[in-house]
Amino acid sequence: MSHDLLDPTEALHLILDVCTPLPAEDCELDDALGRVLAEAVIAPEALPPFDNSAMDGYALAGGSEPLPAGSEWLIEGEQAAGDGASRARRGAWEIMTGARVPDGLDRVIAVEQTERLNAPPRVRLKAAVAAGDNLRRAGSDVAQGVAVLAAGTLLAPNHLMLLAALGVAGVRVATRPRVAVLCTGRELVDDAEAVLASGQIRNSNGPYLAAALPRAGAELVHRETVGDDVEAFLAAFARVRDAGARVVISTGAVSMGRYDFVPEALQQLGATAIFHKVAIRPGKPVLFARLPDGTLFFGLPGNPVAVAVGLRFFVEPALRAMLGLPREMPWRVPLATGCTKKPRLRFHLKARVAMDAQGGLTAQVLEGQESYRIRSLAQANAWAVIPLEASLLPAGSLIEVYGPSHLHSPDFGGSHA
């Protein structure tokens, strides 16, 4: 490996060495979707909070013995969902699904297994019913005082359903890292409706990062496109500081060309360059620096797929550490077809992971791996990571596979057009 190319594993270690978990903050439940729990949630009450009926029918009591088919019971009362506590004596109670079972009753028979009789009002059982039948016991889902969600849980709608049912109004969550994005390049056009002049291209990195960073747990506080000019970059950086960003991501201008001015701008900002150039493809010129106030800076190359790789394999692990999450573990999946690559570089390949005919997962490396090709990135559902020293991997070789984002489960399976 060339002396000026850092091993990607070592590069990640250098990033994580300067990342510490952010403090926790309170968050109302309505705003908690996508946040990471900073501490476990303890159930403040039982769920269900009382014994209730699993269906429409009649609630009865019979001790330890089943009540036989053919027996008749006087109808003593009725209980609808939302009714408070009632005390039964010895008869049957007509009851609705979810209604609180009157005290003293211990089973429910479905209405279709009964026959309603009159004079006097009574019910005849058409099937035997045992103690506990069709009864939802208090605390059978969640007992009061137990931990229901662990620290580090990424809150999804199903978690919010549980917390709402338990009466949890707010939770302690990890503070979201405040991130800013600066896209460099005088050729970039942000207006999607603008007619491109000769030599211009549309800015795809800005919208990509703006969409991807919140999914990775960050709060995007500033986004701007600047030309290939140190002074313009420094002015934009002042606006980044005003927005309170603690992580800054730039795209473009980090290689060795005439207009690659980011290293010079960082020197003027007093930043310490921790590394510049990593043994990866795409994204080799990636730069990582730390400013005197502790702000972290990631300079990513400008090609779209290099930006995606830099975000996924360097920025997102840093965000994960700031959110107090453990290191991510990749999947190990066999290659569907053989793969060749240059040695001494770790490749990050756009891939699709799908289920084969035997029910196992395989990773298919897609065509169009060049760092400017976005269409294949849109078709991918995974990153296939080919080790540094590998040059030829036959079909069936186990490789590391990562989903599109570290906070969201990979959508493995299915097909694409």
Short mmCIF file of C-alpha atoms in Angstrom, two decimals:
data_model
loop_
_atom_site.label_atom_id
_atom_site.label_comp_id
_atom_site.label_asym_id
_atom_site.label_seq_id
_atom_site.Cartn_x
_atom_site.Cartn_y
_atom_site.Cartn_z
CA MET A 1 0.00 0.00 0.00
CA SER A 2 1.33 3.40 -0.93
CA HIS A 3 2.72 5.31 2.06
CA ASP A 4 0.27 8.21 1.63
CA LEU A 5 -2.87 6.04 1.66
CA LEU A 6 -4.21 5.26 5.10
CA ASP A 7 -5.72 1.88 5.90
CA PRO A 8 -9.51 2.47 6.11
CA THR A 9 -9.76 0.57 9.39
CA GLU A 10 -7.13 2.86 10.91
CA ALA A 11 -8.92 5.90 9.46
CA LEU A 12 -12.12 4.87 11.22
CA HIS A 13 -10.24 4.38 14.50
CA LEU A 14 -8.86 7.92 14.21
CA ILE A 15 -12.40 9.26 13.69
CA LEU A 16 -13.91 7.36 16.59
CA ASP A 17 -11.08 8.38 18.92
CA VAL A 18 -12.37 11.96 18.83
CA CYS A 19 -16.10 11.16 18.97
CA THR A 20 -17.85 11.10 22.33
CA PRO A 21 -21.52 10.53 23.13
CA LEU A 22 -23.59 13.70 23.27
CA PRO A 23 -25.65 14.49 26.38
CA ALA A 24 -29.23 13.27 26.67
CA GLU A 25 -32.26 15.51 26.38
CA ASP A 26 -35.99 15.23 27.05
CA CYS A 27 -38.27 14.65 24.08
CA GLU A 28 -42.06 14.60 23.91
CA LEU A 29 -43.50 11.40 22.50
CA ASP A 30 -45.01 13.17 19.48
CA ASP A 31 -41.51 14.29 18.45
CA ALA A 32 -39.69 11.05 19.30
CA LEU A 33 -39.97 9.19 15.98
CA GLY A 34 -36.47 8.40 14.71
CA ARG A 35 -34.75 9.42 17.94
CA VAL A 36 -32.40 7.14 19.88
CA LEU A 37 -33.24 6.34 23.49
CA ALA A 38 -30.57 7.50 25.90
CA GLU A 39 -31.93 5.39 28.75
CA ALA A 40 -34.27 2.44 29.20
CA VAL A 41 -38.00 3.06 29.49
CA ILE A 42 -39.64 1.51 32.56
CA ALA A 43 -43.36 0.76 32.31
CA PRO A 44 -45.19 3.19 34.63
CA GLU A 45 -48.32 1.05 34.60
CA ALA A 46 -49.56 -2.38 33.57
CA LEU A 47 -50.84 -3.21 30.11
CA PRO A 48 -53.71 -4.03 29.90
CA PRO A 49 -54.52 -1.96 33.00
CA PHE A 50 -57.45 -4.27 33.93
CA ASP A 51 -58.92 -7.66 33.02
CA ASN A 52 -60.92 -7.20 29.83
CA SER A 53 -62.81 -9.23 27.28
CA ALA A 54 -61.16 -10.42 24.09
CA MET A 55 -64.49 -10.52 22.22
CA ASP A 56 -68.18 -9.72 22.29
CA GLY A 57 -70.01 -12.27 24.39
CA TYR A 58 -70.97 -13.06 27.98
CA ALA A 59 -68.78 -12.95 31.06
CA LEU A 60 -69.35 -15.69 33.63
CA ALA A 61 -67.80 -17.26 36.71
CA GLY A 62 -67.34 -20.91 37.51
CA GLY A 63 -64.29 -21.48 39.68
CA SER A 64 -61.89 -24.15 38.46
CA GLU A 65 -64.45 -26.18 36.52
CA PRO A 66 -65.65 -25.58 32.94
CA LEU A 67 -69.25 -24.43 32.58
CA PRO A 68 -71.00 -27.08 30.46
CA ALA A 69 -72.78 -26.61 27.18
CA GLY A 70 -76.53 -26.43 27.66
CA SER A 71 -76.38 -24.62 31.01
CA GLU A 72 -78.46 -21.47 31.34
CA TRP A 73 -77.58 -18.26 33.16
CA LEU A 74 -79.68 -15.28 34.10
CA ILE A 75 -78.42 -12.06 32.53
CA GLU A 76 -77.43 -9.82 35.39
CA GLY A 77 -76.02 -6.79 33.55
CA GLU A 78 -74.01 -5.50 30.63
CA GLN A 79 -70.55 -3.98 30.26
CA ALA A 80 -69.39 -1.84 27.34
CA ALA A 81 -65.88 -0.63 26.54
CA GLY A 82 -65.19 2.38 28.70
CA ASP A 83 -67.50 1.36 31.54
CA GLY A 84 -65.95 1.47 35.00
CA ALA A 85 -65.65 -1.31 37.54
CA SER A 86 -68.73 -3.40 38.31
CA ARG A 87 -69.33 -6.17 40.81
CA ALA A 88 -71.03 -9.33 39.62
CA ARG A 89 -73.16 -11.55 41.86
CA ARG A 90 -73.92 -14.89 40.22
CA GLY A 91 -75.30 -14.32 36.72
CA ALA A 92 -74.01 -13.63 33.22
CA TRP A 93 -72.96 -10.21 31.98
CA GLU A 94 -73.28 -9.21 28.36
CA ILE A 95 -69.87 -7.77 27.50
CA MET A 96 -68.21 -6.01 24.56
CA THR A 97 -64.67 -6.45 23.21
CA GLY A 98 -62.20 -4.51 25.36
CA ALA A 99 -64.71 -3.92 28.16
CA ARG A 100 -63.59 -4.31 31.75
CA VAL A 101 -64.67 -7.69 33.14
CA PRO A 102 -66.86 -7.23 36.23
CA ASP A 103 -65.20 -8.23 39.47
CA GLY A 104 -65.95 -11.84 40.35
CA LEU A 105 -66.16 -13.15 36.77
CA ASP A 106 -63.37 -15.23 35.29
CA ARG A 107 -64.24 -16.22 31.71
CA VAL A 108 -65.96 -15.02 28.54
CA ILE A 109 -67.90 -17.03 25.98
CA ALA A 110 -68.26 -15.68 22.43
CA VAL A 111 -71.75 -14.42 21.57
CA GLU A 112 -71.98 -16.82 18.61
CA GLN A 113 -71.58 -19.74 21.02
CA THR A 114 -74.66 -18.70 22.97
CA GLU A 115 -78.41 -18.47 22.55
CA ARG A 116 -80.31 -15.52 24.02
CA LEU A 117 -83.58 -16.47 25.74
CA ASN A 118 -86.34 -14.36 27.27
CA ALA A 119 -88.81 -14.48 30.17
CA PRO A 120 -86.69 -14.19 32.13
CA PRO A 121 -83.69 -12.79 30.13
CA ARG A 122 -81.05 -15.50 30.16
CA VAL A 123 -78.34 -17.04 28.02
CA ARG A 124 -77.87 -20.69 27.10
CA LEU A 125 -74.33 -21.90 26.42
CA LYS A 126 -73.84 -23.81 23.17
CA ALA A 127 -70.25 -24.77 24.10
CA ALA A 128 -68.34 -25.33 27.30
CA VAL A 129 -66.30 -22.41 28.60
CA ALA A 130 -63.33 -22.79 30.96
CA ALA A 131 -61.76 -20.39 33.41
CA GLY A 132 -59.66 -17.74 31.64
CA ASP A 133 -61.21 -18.30 28.21
CA ASN A 134 -61.27 -15.11 26.07
CA LEU A 135 -59.93 -13.07 28.96
CA ARG A 136 -57.09 -10.54 28.70
CA ARG A 137 -55.52 -10.40 32.14
CA ALA A 138 -54.21 -7.14 33.57
CA GLY A 139 -50.45 -6.93 32.97
CA SER A 140 -50.42 -9.89 30.59
CA ASP A 141 -48.75 -7.74 27.91
CA VAL A 142 -46.55 -5.56 30.14
CA ALA A 143 -46.16 -5.72 33.91
CA GLN A 144 -45.76 -2.46 35.75
CA GLY A 145 -42.12 -1.64 36.55
CA VAL A 146 -40.44 -3.74 33.85
CA ALA A 147 -38.07 -2.32 31.22
CA VAL A 148 -39.90 -2.27 27.90
CA LEU A 149 -37.35 -0.53 25.67
CA ALA A 150 -33.58 -0.54 26.07
CA ALA A 151 -31.21 2.39 25.77
CA GLY A 152 -30.02 2.66 22.18
CA THR A 153 -33.42 1.80 20.68
CA LEU A 154 -34.17 3.70 17.49
CA LEU A 155 -37.77 4.74 18.05
CA ALA A 156 -40.11 3.52 15.32
CA PRO A 157 -43.93 3.77 15.11
CA ASN A 158 -44.38 0.40 16.86
CA HIS A 159 -42.33 1.66 19.82
CA LEU A 160 -44.43 4.81 20.00
CA MET A 161 -47.59 2.69 20.04
CA LEU A 162 -46.30 0.80 23.07
CA LEU A 163 -45.21 3.94 24.90
CA ALA A 164 -48.51 5.68 24.23
CA ALA A 165 -50.43 2.66 25.53
CA LEU A 166 -48.38 2.81 28.73
CA GLY A 167 -49.04 6.50 29.24
CA VAL A 168 -45.45 7.59 28.58
CA ALA A 169 -45.60 11.26 27.59
CA GLY A 170 -41.88 11.79 26.95
CA VAL A 171 -38.53 10.00 26.83
CA ARG A 172 -34.84 10.74 27.30
CA VAL A 173 -33.08 10.61 23.96
CA ALA A 174 -29.58 11.21 22.65
CA THR A 175 -29.06 14.74 21.41
CA ARG A 176 -28.86 14.72 17.64
CA PRO A 177 -25.47 15.78 16.23
CA ARG A 178 -25.82 19.18 14.54
CA VAL A 179 -24.44 18.87 11.02
CA ALA A 180 -23.84 21.34 8.19
CA VAL A 181 -23.24 20.61 4.51
CA LEU A 182 -21.16 22.72 2.13
CA CYS A 183 -21.16 21.65 -1.53
CA THR A 184 -18.31 23.22 -3.48
CA GLY A 185 -18.05 23.78 -7.22
CA ARG A 186 -18.87 26.68 -9.51
CA GLU A 187 -20.35 24.15 -11.94
CA LEU A 188 -23.13 23.17 -9.52
CA VAL A 189 -26.71 24.32 -10.09
CA ASP A 190 -29.19 24.02 -7.22
CA ASP A 191 -32.33 25.12 -9.06
CA ALA A 192 -33.90 21.97 -10.54
CA GLU A 193 -35.84 24.05 -13.09
CA ALA A 194 -32.87 26.05 -14.33
CA VAL A 195 -31.62 25.48 -17.86
CA LEU A 196 -28.03 24.28 -17.63
CA ALA A 197 -25.36 26.38 -19.29
CA SER A 198 -22.41 24.73 -20.97
CA GLY A 199 -20.25 22.98 -18.37
CA GLN A 200 -22.82 23.11 -15.59
CA ILE A 201 -24.27 20.12 -13.73
CA ARG A 202 -27.07 19.79 -11.22
CA ASN A 203 -26.18 19.51 -7.55
CA SER A 204 -27.18 15.99 -6.49
CA ASN A 205 -24.92 15.78 -3.42
CA GLY A 206 -26.78 18.49 -1.50
CA PRO A 207 -30.22 16.86 -1.73
CA TYR A 208 -28.70 13.45 -1.05
CA LEU A 209 -26.99 14.54 2.15
CA ALA A 210 -29.99 16.57 3.28
CA ALA A 211 -32.12 13.43 3.01
CA ALA A 212 -29.57 10.94 4.33
CA LEU A 213 -28.27 12.78 7.40
CA PRO A 214 -31.58 12.89 9.33
CA ARG A 215 -31.98 9.17 8.62
CA ALA A 216 -28.57 8.70 10.21
CA GLY A 217 -29.69 10.47 13.38
CA ALA A 218 -28.31 13.95 12.67
CA GLU A 219 -29.95 17.37 12.68
CA LEU A 220 -29.13 19.28 9.49
CA VAL A 221 -28.67 22.90 10.59
CA HIS A 222 -27.16 24.47 7.47
CA ARG A 223 -26.76 23.62 3.80
CA GLU A 224 -25.11 25.79 1.18
CA THR A 225 -23.44 25.62 -2.21
CA VAL A 226 -20.26 27.67 -2.70
CA GLY A 227 -17.87 28.24 -5.58
CA ASP A 228 -14.26 27.17 -5.89
CA ASP A 229 -12.90 29.99 -3.78
CA VAL A 230 -11.27 30.03 -0.36
CA GLU A 231 -12.81 33.33 0.71
CA ALA A 232 -16.32 32.23 -0.26
CA PHE A 233 -15.78 28.97 1.59
CA LEU A 234 -14.59 30.77 4.73
CA ALA A 235 -17.60 33.08 4.62
CA ALA A 236 -19.89 30.06 4.33
CA PHE A 237 -18.05 28.45 7.22
CA ALA A 238 -18.85 31.49 9.38
CA ARG A 239 -22.53 30.87 8.64
CA VAL A 240 -22.05 27.23 9.58
CA ARG A 241 -20.68 28.31 12.97
CA ASP A 242 -23.62 30.67 13.47
CA ALA A 243 -25.96 27.72 12.87
CA GLY A 244 -24.29 25.81 15.69
CA ALA A 245 -22.93 22.92 13.63
CA ARG A 246 -20.54 20.56 15.40
CA VAL A 247 -19.94 18.40 12.33
CA VAL A 248 -19.27 19.90 8.90
CA ILE A 249 -19.33 17.93 5.65
CA SER A 250 -18.02 19.40 2.43
CA THR A 251 -18.17 17.85 -1.02
CA GLY A 252 -15.52 18.41 -3.68
CA ALA A 253 -12.20 20.30 -3.76
CA VAL A 254 -10.19 17.84 -1.64
CA SER A 255 -7.99 16.24 -4.29
CA MET A 256 -4.76 17.65 -5.75
CA GLY A 257 -6.11 19.77 -8.59
CA ARG A 258 -5.75 23.50 -9.11
CA TYR A 259 -9.19 24.24 -7.66
CA ASP A 260 -8.98 21.82 -4.72
CA PHE A 261 -8.79 24.54 -2.10
CA VAL A 262 -10.35 22.89 0.97
CA PRO A 263 -7.02 21.94 2.63
CA GLU A 264 -5.88 25.57 2.33
CA ALA A 265 -9.16 26.83 3.80
CA LEU A 266 -8.81 24.44 6.72
CA GLN A 267 -5.31 25.77 7.42
CA GLN A 268 -6.71 29.29 7.63
CA LEU A 269 -9.36 28.02 10.05
CA GLY A 270 -6.65 26.58 12.29
CA ALA A 271 -7.85 23.01 11.76
CA THR A 272 -5.72 19.97 12.47
CA ALA A 273 -5.78 17.51 9.58
CA ILE A 274 -6.05 14.02 11.08
CA PHE A 275 -5.85 12.22 7.76
CA HIS A 276 -6.13 12.91 4.04
CA LYS A 277 -6.45 10.07 1.51
CA VAL A 278 -7.57 6.58 2.44
CA ALA A 279 -7.03 3.28 0.65
CA ILE A 280 -10.60 2.96 -0.59
CA ARG A 281 -12.54 3.14 -3.80
CA PRO A 282 -14.48 5.24 -4.41
CA GLY A 283 -13.61 8.21 -2.23
CA LYS A 284 -9.84 7.89 -1.86
CA PRO A 285 -9.17 11.67 -1.29
CA VAL A 286 -11.44 11.81 1.80
CA LEU A 287 -10.15 14.26 4.40
CA PHE A 288 -10.83 14.36 8.13
CA ALA A 289 -9.87 17.29 10.35
CA ARG A 290 -10.68 18.81 13.72
CA LEU A 291 -11.08 22.52 14.34
CA PRO A 292 -9.78 24.25 17.48
CA ASP A 293 -13.29 24.37 19.00
CA GLY A 294 -13.73 20.61 18.53
CA THR A 295 -15.87 20.81 15.40
CA LEU A 296 -15.29 17.75 13.21
CA PHE A 297 -14.77 18.24 9.48
CA PHE A 298 -15.25 15.63 6.76
CA GLY A 299 -14.06 16.64 3.30
CA LEU A 300 -15.59 14.24 0.80
CA PRO A 301 -14.72 14.03 -2.90
CA GLY A 302 -17.31 15.51 -5.24
CA ASN A 303 -18.38 12.46 -7.24
CA PRO A 304 -21.83 11.36 -6.00
CA VAL A 305 -20.98 7.76 -5.14
CA ALA A 306 -17.80 8.88 -3.37
CA VAL A 307 -20.00 11.16 -1.26
CA ALA A 308 -22.31 8.22 -0.49
CA VAL A 309 -19.36 6.03 0.53
CA GLY A 310 -17.78 8.74 2.66
CA LEU A 311 -21.06 9.35 4.45
CA ARG A 312 -21.84 5.67 5.00
CA PHE A 313 -18.43 4.44 6.13
CA PHE A 314 -16.87 7.45 7.85
CA VAL A 315 -19.47 10.07 8.77
CA GLU A 316 -22.21 7.70 9.91
CA PRO A 317 -19.96 5.73 12.29
CA ALA A 318 -19.02 9.07 13.87
CA LEU A 319 -22.70 9.99 14.25
CA ARG A 320 -23.36 6.56 15.70
CA ALA A 321 -20.69 7.12 18.36
CA MET A 322 -22.12 10.55 19.18
CA LEU A 323 -25.55 8.95 19.63
CA GLY A 324 -24.06 6.51 22.14
CA LEU A 325 -24.58 3.47 19.92
CA PRO A 326 -22.18 0.51 19.70
CA ARG A 327 -20.10 -0.24 16.62
CA GLU A 328 -22.14 -1.50 13.71
CA MET A 329 -21.73 -5.14 12.72
CA PRO A 330 -22.05 -6.02 9.02
CA TRP A 331 -23.91 -8.95 7.52
CA ARG A 332 -21.85 -11.78 6.03
CA VAL A 333 -23.36 -12.78 2.70
CA PRO A 334 -22.03 -14.94 -0.16
CA LEU A 335 -21.34 -13.37 -3.53
CA ALA A 336 -23.80 -14.39 -6.23
CA THR A 337 -21.10 -14.15 -8.91
CA GLY A 338 -17.34 -13.80 -8.85
CA CYS A 339 -15.66 -10.43 -8.39
CA THR A 340 -12.25 -9.03 -9.33
CA LYS A 341 -10.62 -5.81 -8.14
CA LYS A 342 -7.30 -4.06 -7.76
CA PRO A 343 -5.43 -5.02 -4.60
CA ARG A 344 -4.33 -2.52 -1.94
CA LEU A 345 -7.68 -0.72 -2.01
CA ARG A 346 -10.87 -1.58 -0.12
CA PHE A 347 -13.76 -1.45 -2.56
CA HIS A 348 -17.31 -0.38 -1.67
CA LEU A 349 -19.55 -1.75 -4.37
CA LYS A 350 -23.18 -1.01 -5.11
CA ALA A 351 -25.03 -4.29 -4.68
CA ARG A 352 -28.37 -5.95 -4.29
CA VAL A 353 -28.92 -8.55 -1.62
CA ALA A 354 -31.80 -10.90 -2.37
CA MET A 355 -33.12 -14.29 -1.35
CA ASP A 356 -32.20 -17.23 -3.57
CA ALA A 357 -34.34 -20.26 -4.37
CA GLN A 358 -33.08 -22.09 -1.27
CA GLY A 359 -34.07 -19.25 1.06
CA GLY A 360 -30.54 -17.94 1.59
CA LEU A 361 -29.24 -14.44 0.95
CA THR A 362 -26.78 -13.64 -1.83
CA ALA A 363 -25.11 -10.38 -2.81
CA GLN A 364 -25.11 -9.41 -6.48
CA VAL A 365 -22.62 -6.71 -7.43
CA LEU A 366 -24.30 -4.33 -9.87
CA GLU A 367 -23.00 -2.99 -13.14
CA GLY A 368 -22.02 0.66 -13.25
CA GLN A 369 -19.61 0.90 -10.31
CA GLU A 370 -17.94 4.13 -11.41
CA SER A 371 -18.21 6.91 -8.86
CA TYR A 372 -20.20 9.19 -11.17
CA ARG A 373 -22.92 6.60 -11.87
CA ILE A 374 -26.01 7.36 -9.77
CA ARG A 375 -28.53 5.07 -11.45
CA SER A 376 -26.89 1.92 -10.09
CA LEU A 377 -26.82 3.54 -6.63
CA ALA A 378 -30.58 4.00 -6.90
CA GLN A 379 -30.94 0.31 -7.79
CA ALA A 380 -28.79 -0.89 -4.89
CA ASN A 381 -30.10 -1.97 -1.50
CA ALA A 382 -26.69 -2.69 0.04
CA TRP A 383 -22.97 -1.98 0.00
CA ALA A 384 -20.69 -4.92 -0.69
CA VAL A 385 -17.30 -4.33 0.93
CA ILE A 386 -14.37 -6.13 -0.72
CA PRO A 387 -11.27 -6.38 1.52
CA LEU A 388 -8.12 -4.36 0.98
CA GLU A 389 -5.81 -7.13 -0.24
CA ALA A 390 -8.36 -9.22 -2.15
CA SER A 391 -8.04 -9.31 -5.92
CA LEU A 392 -10.21 -12.27 -6.97
CA LEU A 393 -13.23 -13.52 -5.07
CA PRO A 394 -15.09 -16.48 -6.60
CA ALA A 395 -18.86 -16.88 -6.41
CA GLY A 396 -19.92 -18.01 -2.95
CA SER A 397 -17.20 -16.05 -1.15
CA LEU A 398 -18.48 -14.52 2.06
CA ILE A 399 -18.21 -10.73 2.08
CA GLU A 400 -19.26 -7.97 4.45
CA VAL A 401 -22.53 -6.30 3.49
CA TYR A 402 -23.97 -3.08 4.89
CA GLY A 403 -27.44 -1.67 4.45
CA PRO A 404 -28.05 1.81 3.02
CA SER A 405 -28.07 3.53 6.44
CA HIS A 406 -26.70 2.49 9.83
CA LEU A 407 -29.92 3.35 11.69
CA HIS A 408 -32.35 1.59 9.35
CA SER A 409 -32.68 -2.10 8.66
CA PRO A 410 -31.60 -3.10 5.14
CA ASP A 411 -34.41 -3.90 2.72
CA PHE A 412 -32.95 -7.19 1.54
CA GLY A 413 -35.04 -9.15 -0.92
CA GLY A 414 -37.44 -8.24 -3.67
CA SER A 415 -36.58 -7.13 -7.18
CA HIS A 416 -36.04 -3.92 -9.08
CA ALA A 417 -37.08 -2.78 -12.48
#
